[in-house]
Amino acid sequence: MSKLRVGVFHPGTQHSWQTALAFQESDQLVWYATSIFYDPAIWPYRLERMVPPGLGKRLHRDFQRRYLPALSPTLVRQFGYWEWAETIARRLGAHQLADSANERGNIAFGKRVIRLIEREPVDVVWGYNTSALEVFRWAKPRGIRCVLDQTIGHCASFDRVMAREYACHPQFFLRPHAALPPSAVERQNEELALADVVVVGSDSCAGTLIENGCAPEKIRIVPYGYDESVFPALMPERRPMPDRPVEFLFVGQIHPRKGIAHLLRAFDQIPSSAAKLTLVGGLAVPTTALEPYRHRVRHINSLPRSEVVAHFLAADCFIFPSLFEGSAIVLNEAIGAGLGIIQSRAAGDGVRDGANGEVIDEISADHIVQAVSRALDARQRLLTWQEASWEQRMSRTWGGYRRHIGELPMP
């Protein structure tokens, strides 16, 4: 039986590179379609060689954020400039403009993918939530199998969670929370209905789909991973903890969805002599919301993944009280660095069976304080968590994810 021909498409990134690489490794990938993927031979990436060296170096560092060397450039199809517009708008802090560019860009991107399929036919299309609908509508009647990679929980559940958070912490929102338009929920539900298979990263993500009407038999859980090529091969040596503050680390967008209000309020109650907190990620809350807590936390803006590794290695424990996720990839990166984890249940697949950390069932400043205090009162527990994460690390890699994708029965 001949192998199925697969096309993977995503206007941005997320983990789509790894999905495409999984099918490249099985010799099934016909193309990977995206908007931005570094290729020094084409425009606008050639710009890095046409500007003064200092600027060229900064451009190269930025371009490298959208690159996976293992993915063959001959299989990459780049088109559409909406992703560039969205990225620039977010860098400038114009989040409403960025959201608009994202919505319009996803639709335009889908139309370009359809034209690509007509030129380079495939048996299976693998798309991502919010950007797959136009392709699925066209492909399904033509007998092309449709796989939806649902990277976050159902949007209706997300809307309910964020409405509650806004009611509690409006000062952490860049703009007032508005109810999700019915068209967005309809789009999500139609993508799920058209998909032959829905792939998610965790049980918690699957649960939100099922509670909103997705057929459970469609759903496949494939845990995400971390890039083993940039994390250490030997267990990191960390400074002894008894006579110093414990270093806690949060990596991700500094956004209300990530539970940042609860985390900051919690650390404001914990003595600085006992614990420190470093936040690494782009700021998506008003600066005025962060200001009262700057004496308790260190904030480092968004970094390329390779540069974030040093912060994982310098920490003692990873903390991630997210309100809503699919399954946060940073949890696997914490495991790859041999870190114990304190996380919310909604954050995804990080702590397993309590061996390598603690799961907070209720997200609040008080519950975070209690979890952190338990770790501080018995610091040997942190070392036990670190050792357990290190033992798990080889089962949490992107290589493992790609093997699972390769073993996934296609519809």
Coordinates of C-alpha atoms in Angstrom, one line a residue:
M1 CA 0.0 0.0 0.0
S2 CA 1.4 3.4 -1.0
K3 CA 2.1 6.0 1.7
L4 CA -0.5 8.8 2.1
R5 CA 0.7 12.2 0.8
V6 CA 0.4 14.8 3.5
G7 CA 0.3 18.6 3.4
V8 CA 0.8 20.6 6.6
F9 CA -0.3 24.2 6.8
H10 CA -0.1 26.9 9.4
P11 CA 0.1 30.7 8.8
G12 CA 2.3 31.1 11.9
T13 CA 4.4 28.5 13.8
Q14 CA 3.4 26.9 17.1
H15 CA 4.6 23.3 16.9
S16 CA 3.7 22.9 13.1
W17 CA 7.4 22.6 12.2
Q18 CA 7.7 19.4 14.3
T19 CA 4.5 18.0 12.7
A20 CA 5.8 18.7 9.3
L21 CA 9.2 17.2 10.2
A22 CA 7.4 14.0 11.4
F23 CA 5.9 13.5 8.0
Q24 CA 9.2 14.5 6.3
E25 CA 11.0 11.8 8.3
S26 CA 8.3 9.2 7.1
D27 CA 8.7 10.4 3.5
Q28 CA 5.1 11.5 3.4
L29 CA 5.4 15.3 3.4
V30 CA 4.6 16.9 0.1
W31 CA 4.7 20.4 1.4
Y32 CA 4.6 22.5 4.5
A33 CA 2.8 25.9 3.9
T34 CA 3.4 28.8 6.2
S35 CA 3.9 32.6 6.0
I36 CA 7.3 33.0 7.6
F37 CA 10.2 30.6 7.5
Y38 CA 13.8 31.7 7.4
D39 CA 15.5 31.2 4.0
P40 CA 18.6 33.4 3.4
A41 CA 18.2 32.9 -0.3
I42 CA 14.9 34.7 -0.6
W43 CA 13.3 38.1 0.2
P44 CA 12.9 39.6 2.8
Y45 CA 15.6 37.5 4.6
R46 CA 18.3 38.6 2.1
L47 CA 17.9 42.0 3.8
E48 CA 20.2 40.9 6.6
R49 CA 23.1 41.0 4.2
M50 CA 22.2 44.4 2.7
V51 CA 22.2 46.5 5.9
P52 CA 25.0 47.6 8.3
P53 CA 26.6 44.6 10.2
G54 CA 25.1 45.5 13.5
L55 CA 21.5 45.7 12.2
G56 CA 22.1 42.6 10.0
K57 CA 23.1 40.6 13.1
R58 CA 19.9 41.7 14.9
L59 CA 17.8 40.8 11.9
H60 CA 19.5 37.4 11.6
R61 CA 18.7 36.8 15.3
D62 CA 15.1 37.7 14.8
F63 CA 14.7 35.8 11.5
Q64 CA 16.2 32.7 13.2
R65 CA 13.1 32.5 15.5
R66 CA 11.2 31.2 12.5
Y67 CA 13.6 28.4 11.4
L68 CA 14.1 24.7 11.9
P69 CA 17.3 23.5 10.2
A70 CA 16.0 19.9 9.9
L71 CA 13.0 20.9 7.8
S72 CA 14.0 20.8 4.1
P73 CA 13.5 24.2 2.5
T74 CA 12.5 22.4 -0.7
L75 CA 9.3 21.3 1.0
V76 CA 8.5 24.7 2.5
R77 CA 5.9 26.9 0.7
Q78 CA 5.8 30.5 1.9
F79 CA 3.1 32.9 1.0
G80 CA 1.0 35.7 2.5
Y81 CA 2.1 38.8 4.3
W82 CA -0.6 39.0 7.0
E83 CA 1.6 37.1 9.5
W84 CA 4.3 39.8 9.0
A85 CA 1.7 42.5 9.6
E86 CA 0.4 40.7 12.8
T87 CA 4.0 40.2 14.1
I88 CA 5.0 43.8 13.6
A89 CA 1.7 45.1 15.2
R90 CA 2.3 42.9 18.3
R91 CA 5.9 44.2 18.6
L92 CA 4.5 47.7 18.5
G93 CA 1.9 46.9 21.1
A94 CA -1.0 47.4 18.7
H95 CA -2.8 44.2 19.9
Q96 CA -6.2 45.0 18.4
L97 CA -4.7 45.6 15.0
A98 CA -2.7 42.4 15.4
D99 CA -5.9 40.4 16.2
S100 CA -7.6 41.9 13.1
A101 CA -4.6 41.0 10.9
N102 CA -4.6 37.5 12.3
E103 CA -8.3 36.9 11.5
R104 CA -8.1 38.3 8.0
G105 CA -4.8 36.6 7.4
N106 CA -6.1 33.2 8.3
I107 CA -8.8 33.4 5.7
A108 CA -6.5 34.7 3.0
F109 CA -3.9 32.1 3.9
G110 CA -6.5 29.3 3.6
K111 CA -7.4 30.4 0.1
R112 CA -3.7 30.2 -0.9
V113 CA -3.4 26.7 0.5
I114 CA -6.4 25.6 -1.6
R115 CA -4.6 26.8 -4.7
L116 CA -1.5 25.0 -3.5
I117 CA -3.4 21.7 -3.2
E118 CA -4.6 22.1 -6.7
R119 CA -1.0 22.4 -7.9
E120 CA 0.5 19.8 -5.6
P121 CA -2.2 17.3 -4.6
V122 CA -2.2 15.5 -1.2
D123 CA -4.3 12.8 0.4
V124 CA -4.4 14.4 3.9
V125 CA -4.4 18.0 4.9
W126 CA -3.2 18.8 8.5
G127 CA -4.3 22.2 9.6
Y128 CA -4.5 24.2 12.9
N129 CA -7.5 25.7 14.7
T130 CA -8.7 29.1 13.5
S131 CA -6.9 28.7 10.1
A132 CA -8.2 25.4 8.7
L133 CA -11.8 26.0 7.9
E134 CA -11.6 27.3 4.4
V135 CA -9.3 24.5 3.4
F136 CA -11.5 21.8 5.1
R137 CA -14.6 23.1 3.4
W138 CA -12.9 22.7 0.0
A139 CA -11.0 19.5 0.7
K140 CA -13.7 17.4 2.4
P141 CA -16.1 17.1 -0.6
R142 CA -13.1 16.1 -2.7
G143 CA -12.3 13.1 -0.6
I144 CA -9.2 14.6 1.0
R145 CA -8.9 13.6 4.6
C146 CA -8.8 16.5 7.2
V147 CA -6.9 16.5 10.4
L148 CA -7.4 19.5 12.8
D149 CA -4.5 20.2 15.2
Q150 CA -6.3 21.9 18.1
T151 CA -3.6 23.8 20.0
I152 CA -5.8 25.3 22.6
G153 CA -9.1 24.4 24.3
H154 CA -12.5 25.2 22.7
C155 CA -12.9 29.0 22.2
A156 CA -16.3 29.0 24.0
S157 CA -14.7 27.6 27.1
F158 CA -11.9 30.1 26.8
D159 CA -14.3 33.0 26.5
R160 CA -16.0 31.9 29.8
V161 CA -12.7 31.6 31.6
M162 CA -11.5 35.1 30.4
A163 CA -14.8 36.7 31.3
R164 CA -14.4 35.5 34.9
E165 CA -10.8 36.6 35.0
Y166 CA -11.7 40.1 33.7
A167 CA -14.4 40.4 36.4
C168 CA -11.7 39.8 39.0
H169 CA -8.6 41.5 37.5
P170 CA -9.7 44.1 34.9
Q171 CA -6.5 46.1 35.5
F172 CA -4.5 43.3 33.9
F173 CA -6.3 43.6 30.5
L174 CA -5.1 45.8 27.7
R175 CA -8.7 46.4 26.8
P176 CA -12.1 45.5 28.2
H177 CA -13.1 41.9 27.7
A178 CA -15.8 41.6 25.0
A179 CA -17.8 38.4 24.6
L180 CA -16.6 36.2 21.7
P181 CA -18.7 36.8 18.7
P182 CA -21.0 33.9 17.7
S183 CA -19.2 33.7 14.4
A184 CA -15.9 32.7 16.1
V185 CA -17.7 29.9 18.0
E186 CA -19.4 28.8 14.8
R187 CA -16.1 28.7 13.0
Q188 CA -14.5 26.6 15.7
N189 CA -17.4 24.2 15.7
E190 CA -17.4 23.8 11.9
E191 CA -13.7 23.1 11.9
L192 CA -14.3 20.4 14.5
A193 CA -17.2 19.0 12.6
L194 CA -15.4 18.8 9.3
A195 CA -12.2 17.2 10.7
D196 CA -11.9 13.5 10.4
V197 CA -9.4 13.5 13.4
V198 CA -8.8 16.1 16.0
V199 CA -5.3 16.0 17.6
V200 CA -4.7 17.7 21.0
G201 CA -1.8 17.9 23.5
S202 CA -3.6 17.0 26.7
D203 CA -6.6 15.6 28.5
S204 CA -7.6 19.1 29.7
C205 CA -7.7 20.4 26.2
A206 CA -9.7 17.4 25.0
G207 CA -12.2 17.9 27.9
T208 CA -13.1 21.4 26.7
L209 CA -13.8 20.1 23.2
I210 CA -16.1 17.3 24.5
E211 CA -18.0 19.7 26.8
N212 CA -18.7 21.8 23.7
G213 CA -20.0 19.0 21.6
C214 CA -17.0 17.5 19.8
A215 CA -17.4 13.7 19.3
P216 CA -14.9 12.0 21.7
E217 CA -14.1 9.3 19.2
K218 CA -12.5 11.9 16.9
I219 CA -10.0 13.1 19.5
R220 CA -6.4 11.8 19.7
I221 CA -4.0 13.0 22.4
V222 CA -0.4 13.4 21.3
P223 CA 1.8 15.0 24.0
Y224 CA 4.1 17.8 22.9
G225 CA 7.9 17.9 23.5
Y226 CA 11.0 20.1 23.8
D227 CA 14.0 20.6 21.5
E228 CA 16.5 18.1 22.9
S229 CA 19.2 19.7 20.7
V230 CA 19.4 22.9 22.7
F231 CA 18.9 21.4 26.2
P232 CA 21.7 19.8 28.2
A233 CA 22.6 16.1 27.9
L234 CA 23.9 16.1 31.6
M235 CA 21.9 16.9 34.7
P236 CA 22.4 20.6 35.4
E237 CA 24.4 21.4 38.6
R238 CA 22.4 23.9 40.6
R239 CA 23.5 25.9 43.7
P240 CA 22.6 24.4 47.0
M241 CA 19.3 26.0 48.3
P242 CA 19.3 25.9 52.1
D243 CA 20.9 29.4 52.6
R244 CA 19.5 31.4 49.7
P245 CA 16.1 32.3 48.1
V246 CA 14.7 29.7 45.8
E247 CA 14.6 30.8 42.2
F248 CA 11.2 30.3 40.6
L249 CA 10.8 30.8 36.8
F250 CA 7.8 31.6 34.6
V251 CA 8.2 31.5 30.8
G252 CA 5.4 32.6 28.5
Q253 CA 3.5 35.7 27.4
I254 CA 2.8 37.9 30.3
H255 CA -0.9 37.8 29.7
P256 CA -4.1 37.4 31.9
R257 CA -4.7 34.0 30.4
K258 CA -1.5 32.7 31.9
G259 CA -2.7 33.4 35.4
I260 CA -0.2 36.3 35.8
A261 CA -2.4 38.3 38.1
H262 CA -2.7 35.4 40.6
L263 CA 1.1 34.7 40.3
L264 CA 2.1 38.3 41.0
R265 CA -0.3 38.7 43.9
A266 CA 1.0 35.4 45.4
F267 CA 4.7 36.4 45.2
D268 CA 3.9 39.8 46.8
Q269 CA 2.9 37.7 49.9
I270 CA 6.1 35.6 49.9
P271 CA 9.2 37.1 51.5
S272 CA 11.9 38.0 49.0
S273 CA 14.4 36.3 51.4
A274 CA 12.6 33.0 50.7
A275 CA 11.9 33.1 47.0
K276 CA 12.5 35.1 43.8
L277 CA 10.5 35.0 40.6
T278 CA 11.7 35.7 37.1
L279 CA 9.2 36.2 34.3
V280 CA 10.5 35.7 30.7
G281 CA 8.1 36.7 27.9
G282 CA 6.5 39.5 26.0
L283 CA 4.4 41.9 27.9
A284 CA 0.6 41.7 27.1
V285 CA -0.7 43.5 30.2
P286 CA -0.6 47.2 30.9
T287 CA 2.7 48.3 32.3
T288 CA 0.8 49.9 35.1
A289 CA -0.5 46.5 36.2
L290 CA 3.1 45.1 36.5
E291 CA 4.5 48.2 38.1
P292 CA 3.4 47.5 41.8
Y293 CA 5.2 44.1 41.7
R294 CA 8.5 45.1 40.1
H295 CA 10.2 45.1 43.5
R296 CA 9.3 41.3 43.7
V297 CA 9.9 40.1 40.2
R298 CA 12.4 40.4 37.4
H299 CA 10.9 40.7 33.9
I300 CA 12.9 39.7 30.8
N301 CA 11.3 40.4 27.4
S302 CA 10.6 37.7 24.8
L303 CA 13.8 35.7 23.7
P304 CA 14.5 33.2 21.0
R305 CA 14.1 29.6 22.4
S306 CA 17.8 28.9 22.4
E307 CA 18.4 31.9 24.7
V308 CA 15.6 30.9 27.1
V309 CA 17.5 27.7 28.0
A310 CA 19.9 29.6 30.2
H311 CA 17.0 30.8 32.4
F312 CA 15.7 27.3 32.8
L313 CA 19.1 26.1 33.9
A314 CA 19.4 29.0 36.4
A315 CA 16.1 28.3 38.1
D316 CA 15.2 25.9 40.9
C317 CA 11.5 25.4 40.1
F318 CA 9.2 26.3 37.2
I319 CA 5.8 27.8 38.0
F320 CA 2.9 28.1 35.5
P321 CA -0.6 28.8 36.9
S322 CA -2.2 29.2 33.4
L323 CA -6.0 29.6 33.3
F324 CA -6.3 28.1 29.8
E325 CA -4.1 26.2 27.4
G326 CA -3.9 23.3 25.0
S327 CA -0.8 21.9 26.6
A328 CA 2.0 24.4 27.4
I329 CA 5.2 23.4 25.6
V330 CA 7.2 25.3 28.3
L331 CA 6.2 22.5 30.7
N332 CA 8.2 20.0 28.6
E333 CA 11.1 22.5 28.4
A334 CA 11.2 22.7 32.2
I335 CA 11.4 18.9 32.3
G336 CA 14.2 19.0 29.7
A337 CA 16.1 21.3 32.1
G338 CA 15.5 19.0 35.0
L339 CA 13.1 21.4 36.9
G340 CA 10.3 20.5 39.2
I341 CA 7.0 22.2 38.3
I342 CA 4.1 23.9 40.1
Q343 CA 1.3 24.2 37.6
S344 CA -2.4 24.6 37.2
R345 CA -4.4 21.6 35.9
A346 CA -5.4 23.7 32.8
A347 CA -1.8 24.2 31.9
G348 CA -1.5 20.7 30.4
D349 CA 0.8 17.8 30.5
G350 CA 3.6 18.7 32.8
V351 CA 3.4 17.1 36.3
R352 CA 2.7 13.4 36.0
D353 CA 1.4 11.4 39.0
G354 CA 2.8 14.0 41.4
A355 CA 6.3 12.7 40.8
N356 CA 7.9 15.9 39.4
G357 CA 5.8 18.6 40.9
E358 CA 2.5 19.8 42.2
V359 CA -0.8 20.6 40.3
I360 CA -2.9 23.4 41.7
D361 CA -6.6 22.6 41.3
E362 CA -7.9 26.1 42.0
I363 CA -6.0 29.0 40.6
S364 CA -5.8 31.8 43.1
A365 CA -3.0 33.8 44.9
D366 CA -3.7 31.9 48.1
H367 CA -3.4 28.5 46.5
I368 CA -0.2 29.5 44.7
V369 CA 1.2 30.8 48.0
Q370 CA 0.3 27.5 49.7
A371 CA 2.0 25.4 47.0
V372 CA 5.1 27.5 47.0
S373 CA 5.3 27.5 50.8
R374 CA 5.0 23.7 50.9
A375 CA 8.0 23.5 48.5
L376 CA 10.0 26.1 50.6
D377 CA 9.3 24.3 53.8
A378 CA 10.6 21.0 52.5
R379 CA 13.3 21.9 50.0
Q380 CA 14.3 18.3 49.6
R381 CA 11.0 18.0 47.7
L382 CA 12.3 20.4 45.1
L383 CA 15.4 18.2 44.6
T384 CA 13.1 15.1 44.3
W385 CA 11.0 16.9 41.7
Q386 CA 14.1 17.9 39.7
E387 CA 15.4 14.3 39.7
A388 CA 12.0 13.0 38.6
S389 CA 11.8 15.5 35.7
W390 CA 15.3 14.6 34.6
E391 CA 14.3 10.9 34.6
Q392 CA 11.3 11.7 32.4
R393 CA 13.1 14.0 30.0
M394 CA 13.7 11.5 27.2
S395 CA 10.0 10.7 26.9
R396 CA 9.2 14.4 26.6
T397 CA 11.2 15.3 23.5
W398 CA 10.1 16.5 20.1
G399 CA 11.6 13.3 18.7
G400 CA 9.1 11.4 20.9
Y401 CA 6.3 13.6 19.6
R402 CA 7.3 12.9 16.0
R403 CA 7.3 9.2 16.6
H404 CA 3.8 9.4 18.1
I405 CA 2.6 11.4 15.0
G406 CA 4.2 8.7 12.8
E407 CA 2.2 6.0 14.6
L408 CA -1.1 7.9 14.5
P409 CA -3.6 6.1 12.3
M410 CA -4.7 8.4 9.5
P411 CA -8.5 8.5 8.9

